[in-house]
CSV table of C-alpha atoms in Angstrom, one decimal:
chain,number,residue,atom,x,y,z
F,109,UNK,CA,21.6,-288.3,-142.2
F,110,UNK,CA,21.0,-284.2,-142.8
F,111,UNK,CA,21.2,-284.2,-146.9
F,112,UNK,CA,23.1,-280.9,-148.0
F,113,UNK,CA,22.3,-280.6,-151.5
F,114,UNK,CA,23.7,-277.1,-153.3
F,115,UNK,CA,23.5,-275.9,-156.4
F,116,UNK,CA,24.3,-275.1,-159.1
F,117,UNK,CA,27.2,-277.7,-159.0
F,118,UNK,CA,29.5,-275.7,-161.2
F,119,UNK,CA,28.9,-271.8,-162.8
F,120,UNK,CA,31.2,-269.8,-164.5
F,121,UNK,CA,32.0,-266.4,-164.1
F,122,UNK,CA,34.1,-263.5,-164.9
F,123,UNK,CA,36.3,-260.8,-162.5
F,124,UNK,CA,33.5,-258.2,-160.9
F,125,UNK,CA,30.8,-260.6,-161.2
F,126,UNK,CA,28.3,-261.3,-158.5
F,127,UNK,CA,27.8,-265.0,-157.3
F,128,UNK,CA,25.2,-266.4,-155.5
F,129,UNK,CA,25.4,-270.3,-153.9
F,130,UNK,CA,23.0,-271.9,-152.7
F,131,UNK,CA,23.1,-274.5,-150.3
F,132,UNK,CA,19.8,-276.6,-149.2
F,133,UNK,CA,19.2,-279.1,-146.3
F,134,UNK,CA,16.9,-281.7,-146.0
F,135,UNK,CA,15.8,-280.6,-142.8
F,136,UNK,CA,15.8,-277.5,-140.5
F,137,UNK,CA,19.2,-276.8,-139.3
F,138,UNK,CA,18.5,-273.5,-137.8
F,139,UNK,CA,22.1,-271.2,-138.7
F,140,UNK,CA,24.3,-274.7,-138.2
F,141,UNK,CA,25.8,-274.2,-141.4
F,142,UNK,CA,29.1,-273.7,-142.5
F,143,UNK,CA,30.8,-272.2,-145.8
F,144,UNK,CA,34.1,-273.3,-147.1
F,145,UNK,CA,36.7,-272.6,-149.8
F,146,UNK,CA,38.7,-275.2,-151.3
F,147,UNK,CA,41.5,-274.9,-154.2
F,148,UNK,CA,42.9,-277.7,-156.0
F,149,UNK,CA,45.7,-279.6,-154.2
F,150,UNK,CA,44.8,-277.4,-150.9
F,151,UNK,CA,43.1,-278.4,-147.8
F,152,UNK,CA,39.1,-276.1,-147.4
F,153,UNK,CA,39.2,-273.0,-145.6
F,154,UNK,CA,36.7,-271.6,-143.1
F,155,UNK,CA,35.3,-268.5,-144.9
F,156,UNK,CA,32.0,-268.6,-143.0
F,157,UNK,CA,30.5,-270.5,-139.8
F,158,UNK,CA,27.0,-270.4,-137.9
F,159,UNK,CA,25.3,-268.9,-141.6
F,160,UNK,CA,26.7,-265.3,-141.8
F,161,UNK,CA,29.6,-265.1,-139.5
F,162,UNK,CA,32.7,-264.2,-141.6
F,163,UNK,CA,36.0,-266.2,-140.4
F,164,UNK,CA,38.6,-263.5,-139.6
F,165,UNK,CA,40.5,-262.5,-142.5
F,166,UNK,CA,38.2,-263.6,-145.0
F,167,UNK,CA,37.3,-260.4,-147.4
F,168,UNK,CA,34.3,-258.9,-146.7
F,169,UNK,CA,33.4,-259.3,-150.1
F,170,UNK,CA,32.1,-263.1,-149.2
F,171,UNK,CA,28.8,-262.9,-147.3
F,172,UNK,CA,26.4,-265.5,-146.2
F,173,UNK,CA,22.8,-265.9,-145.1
F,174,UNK,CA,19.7,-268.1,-143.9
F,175,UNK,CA,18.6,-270.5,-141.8
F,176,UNK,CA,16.1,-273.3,-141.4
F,177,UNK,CA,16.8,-275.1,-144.2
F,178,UNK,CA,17.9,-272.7,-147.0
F,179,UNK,CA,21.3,-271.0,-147.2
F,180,UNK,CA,23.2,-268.8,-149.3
F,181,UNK,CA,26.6,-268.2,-150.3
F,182,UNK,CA,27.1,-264.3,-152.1
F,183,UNK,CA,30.5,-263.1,-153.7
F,184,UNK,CA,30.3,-259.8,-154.6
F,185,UNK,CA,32.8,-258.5,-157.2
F,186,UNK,CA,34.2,-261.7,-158.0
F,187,UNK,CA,38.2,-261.4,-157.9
F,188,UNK,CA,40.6,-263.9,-159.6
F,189,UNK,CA,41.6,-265.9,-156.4
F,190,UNK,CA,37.6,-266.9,-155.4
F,191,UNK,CA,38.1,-269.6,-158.3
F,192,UNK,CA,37.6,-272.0,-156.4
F,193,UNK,CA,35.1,-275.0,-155.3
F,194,UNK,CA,32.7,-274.1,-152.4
F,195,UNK,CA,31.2,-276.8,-149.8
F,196,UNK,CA,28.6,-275.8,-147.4
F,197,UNK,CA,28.5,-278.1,-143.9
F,198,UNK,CA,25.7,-278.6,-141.4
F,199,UNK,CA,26.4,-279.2,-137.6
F,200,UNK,CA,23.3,-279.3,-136.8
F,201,UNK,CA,23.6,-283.0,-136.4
F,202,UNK,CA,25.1,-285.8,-136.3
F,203,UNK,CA,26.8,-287.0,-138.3
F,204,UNK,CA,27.9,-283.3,-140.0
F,205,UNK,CA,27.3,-283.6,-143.6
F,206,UNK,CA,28.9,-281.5,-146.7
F,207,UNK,CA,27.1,-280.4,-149.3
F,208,UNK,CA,28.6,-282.2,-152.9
F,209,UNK,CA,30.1,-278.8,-153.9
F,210,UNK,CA,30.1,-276.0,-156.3
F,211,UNK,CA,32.8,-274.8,-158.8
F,212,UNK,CA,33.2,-271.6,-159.8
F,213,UNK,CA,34.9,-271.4,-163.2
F,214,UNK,CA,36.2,-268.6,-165.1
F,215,UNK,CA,33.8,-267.6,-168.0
S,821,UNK,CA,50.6,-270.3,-135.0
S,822,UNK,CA,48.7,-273.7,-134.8
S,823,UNK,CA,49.6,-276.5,-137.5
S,824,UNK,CA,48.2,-279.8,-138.1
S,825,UNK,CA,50.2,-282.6,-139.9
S,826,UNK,CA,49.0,-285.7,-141.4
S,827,UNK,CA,51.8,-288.5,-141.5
S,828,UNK,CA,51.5,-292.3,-142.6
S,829,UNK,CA,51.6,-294.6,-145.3
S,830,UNK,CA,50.2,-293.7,-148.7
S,831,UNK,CA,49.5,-296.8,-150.1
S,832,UNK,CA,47.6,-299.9,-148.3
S,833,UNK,CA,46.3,-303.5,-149.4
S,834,UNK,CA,42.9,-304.2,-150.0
S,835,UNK,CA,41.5,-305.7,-146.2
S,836,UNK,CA,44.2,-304.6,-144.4
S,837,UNK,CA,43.7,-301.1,-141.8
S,838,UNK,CA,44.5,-297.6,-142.6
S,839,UNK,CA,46.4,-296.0,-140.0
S,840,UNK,CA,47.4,-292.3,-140.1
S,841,UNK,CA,48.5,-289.7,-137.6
S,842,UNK,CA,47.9,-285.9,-137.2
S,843,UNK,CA,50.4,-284.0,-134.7
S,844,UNK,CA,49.5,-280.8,-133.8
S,845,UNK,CA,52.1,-278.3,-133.2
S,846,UNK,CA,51.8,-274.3,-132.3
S,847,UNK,CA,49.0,-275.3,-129.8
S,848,UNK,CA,48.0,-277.4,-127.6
S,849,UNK,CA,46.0,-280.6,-128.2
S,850,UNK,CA,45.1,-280.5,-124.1
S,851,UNK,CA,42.5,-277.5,-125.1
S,852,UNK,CA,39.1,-277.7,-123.5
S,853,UNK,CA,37.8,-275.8,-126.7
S,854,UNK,CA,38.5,-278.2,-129.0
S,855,UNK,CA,38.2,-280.9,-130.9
S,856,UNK,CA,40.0,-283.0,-133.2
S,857,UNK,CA,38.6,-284.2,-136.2
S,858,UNK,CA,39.5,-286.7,-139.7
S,859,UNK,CA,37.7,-285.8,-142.9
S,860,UNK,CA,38.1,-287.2,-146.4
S,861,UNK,CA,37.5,-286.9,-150.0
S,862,UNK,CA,37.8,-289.1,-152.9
S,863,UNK,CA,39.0,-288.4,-155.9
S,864,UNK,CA,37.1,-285.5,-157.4
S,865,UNK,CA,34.7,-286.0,-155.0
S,866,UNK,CA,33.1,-284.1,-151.9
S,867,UNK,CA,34.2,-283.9,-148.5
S,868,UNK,CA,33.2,-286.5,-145.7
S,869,UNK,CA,33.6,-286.3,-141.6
S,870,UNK,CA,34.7,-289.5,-140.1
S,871,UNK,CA,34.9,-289.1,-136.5
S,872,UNK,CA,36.5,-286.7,-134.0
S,873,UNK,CA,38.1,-286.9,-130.8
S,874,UNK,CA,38.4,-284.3,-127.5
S,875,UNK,CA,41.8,-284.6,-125.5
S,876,UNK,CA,39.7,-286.8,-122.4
S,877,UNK,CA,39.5,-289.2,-125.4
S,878,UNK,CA,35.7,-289.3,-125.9
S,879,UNK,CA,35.0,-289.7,-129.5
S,880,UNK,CA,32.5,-289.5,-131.9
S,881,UNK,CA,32.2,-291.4,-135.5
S,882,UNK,CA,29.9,-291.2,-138.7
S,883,UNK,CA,27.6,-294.1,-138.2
S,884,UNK,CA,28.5,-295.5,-142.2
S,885,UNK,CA,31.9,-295.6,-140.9
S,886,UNK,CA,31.7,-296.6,-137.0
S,887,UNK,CA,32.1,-300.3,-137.3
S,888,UNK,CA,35.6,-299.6,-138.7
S,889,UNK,CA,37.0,-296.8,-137.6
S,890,UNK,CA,39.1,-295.6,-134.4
S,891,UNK,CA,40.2,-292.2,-133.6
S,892,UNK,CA,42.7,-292.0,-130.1
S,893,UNK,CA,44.5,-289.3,-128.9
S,894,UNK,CA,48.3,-289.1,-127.0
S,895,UNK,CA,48.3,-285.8,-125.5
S,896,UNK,CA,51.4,-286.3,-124.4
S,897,UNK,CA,53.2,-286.4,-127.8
S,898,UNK,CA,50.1,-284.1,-129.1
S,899,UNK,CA,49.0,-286.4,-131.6
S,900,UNK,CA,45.9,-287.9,-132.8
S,901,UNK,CA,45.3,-291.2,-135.0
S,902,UNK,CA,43.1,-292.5,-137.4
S,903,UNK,CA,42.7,-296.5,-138.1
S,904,UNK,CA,40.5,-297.7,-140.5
S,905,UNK,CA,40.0,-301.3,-140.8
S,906,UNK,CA,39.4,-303.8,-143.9
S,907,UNK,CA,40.1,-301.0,-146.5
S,908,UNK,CA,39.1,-301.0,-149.9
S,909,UNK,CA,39.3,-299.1,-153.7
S,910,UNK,CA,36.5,-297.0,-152.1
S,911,UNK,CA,38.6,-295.9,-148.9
S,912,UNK,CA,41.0,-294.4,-151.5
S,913,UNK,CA,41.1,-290.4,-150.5
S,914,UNK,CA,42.8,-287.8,-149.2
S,915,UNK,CA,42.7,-287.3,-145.6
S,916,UNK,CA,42.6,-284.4,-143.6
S,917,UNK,CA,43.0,-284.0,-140.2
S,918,UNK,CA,41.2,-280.8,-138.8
S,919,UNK,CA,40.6,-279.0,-135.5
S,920,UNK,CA,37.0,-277.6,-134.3
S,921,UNK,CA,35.1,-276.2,-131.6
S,922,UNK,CA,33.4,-277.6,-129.4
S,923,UNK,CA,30.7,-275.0,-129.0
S,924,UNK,CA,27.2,-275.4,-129.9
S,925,UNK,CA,28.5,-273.7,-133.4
S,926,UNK,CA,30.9,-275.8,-134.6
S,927,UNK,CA,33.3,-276.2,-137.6
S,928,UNK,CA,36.4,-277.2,-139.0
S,929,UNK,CA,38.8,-273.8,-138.7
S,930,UNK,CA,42.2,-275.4,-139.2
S,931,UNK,CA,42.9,-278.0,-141.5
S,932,UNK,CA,46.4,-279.8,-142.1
S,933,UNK,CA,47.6,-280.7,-145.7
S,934,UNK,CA,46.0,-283.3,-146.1
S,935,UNK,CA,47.8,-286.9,-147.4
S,936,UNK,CA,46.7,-288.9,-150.3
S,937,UNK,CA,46.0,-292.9,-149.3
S,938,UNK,CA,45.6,-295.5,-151.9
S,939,UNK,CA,43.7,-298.7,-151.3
S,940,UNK,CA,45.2,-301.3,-154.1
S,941,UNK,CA,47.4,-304.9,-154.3
């Protein structure tokens, strides 16, 4: 199996902050990565699939980028409803593999 | 708008099988774009695929899982099922059912609630 391994595992930040993610595979998986929001007691949501390509209706705010086997997640201007945990997902293979998570906490 | 809906029990014995079912509604399940996934996650714990299914009825499993699990599909009631045999405390999750391409870019756009299961006597 494709190991997704991101870190940090938990940050915290404040409102207006920048946040970066990062999400590392164990081997190349080309842009066959996804990014996804999850807040407690809610199912994850599709903010960004194939690396960089923002989901419709996700603020432009959230970005993404990489390939190969290093990815990252960016936030910029942190607002109150990104707390949240973020998973990153490969595709690339089977069988599709989250990462363990990050948390983003407020400061 | 396209919903997903996770029925079934939420509380199973130890050895027995796990059976849940996702109807999708708003859409139809008959789509040659799709598939149709399960996904779980313990307990504050990460997020793990377990198999999907396209409307024909091929299907596709995570190998740590494959020797117990079966994911079918009833178009005609637009439902799709998850059984998951000789359960235990570690099968004890919520689970999601979840729709996704089937492109060479894949992933998991719409998700239903999700429903807690607990494996205990």
């Amino acid at each position: 199996d494709i190991q997704m391994t991101q870190s940090p595992s938990s940050l915290s930040a404040s409102v207006g902050d920048r946040v970066t993610i990062t999400c590392r595979a164990s081997q190349s998986i080309s842009t066959y990565l996804n990014w996804y929001q999850q807040k407690p007691g809610r199912a994850p949501k599709l903010l960004i699939s194939a690396a960089s390509s923002l989901q419709s209706g996700v603020p432009s705010r959230f970005s993404g980028s990489g390939s190969g086997t290093d990815f990252t997640l960016t936030i910029n201007s942190l607002q109150p409803e990104d707390f949240a945990a973020f998973y990153c997902q490969q595709t690339y293979d089977t069988p599709q593999t989250f990462g363990q998570g990050t948390k983003v906490e407020v400061k | 708008q396209l919903q997903l809906q996770e029925s079934g029990p939420g509380l199973v014995k130890p050895s027995e099988t796990l059976s849940l079912t996702c109807t999708v509604s708003g859409g139809s399940i008959s789509s040659s774009s799709y598939y149709w996934g399960w996904i779980r996650q313990p307990p504050g714990k990460g997020l793990e695929w377990i198999g999907s299914i396209y409307y024909s009825g091929t299907t596709y499993y995570n190998p740590s899982l494959k020797s117990r699990v079966t994911i079918s599909v009833d178009t005609s009631k637009s439902q799709f099922s998850l059984k998951l045999s000789s359960v235990t405390a570690a099968d004890t999750a919520v689970y999601y059912c979840a729709r996704h391409s089937s492109g060479l870019y894949s992933a998991f756009d719409m998700w239903g609630q999700g429903t807690t299961v607990t494996v205990s006597s």
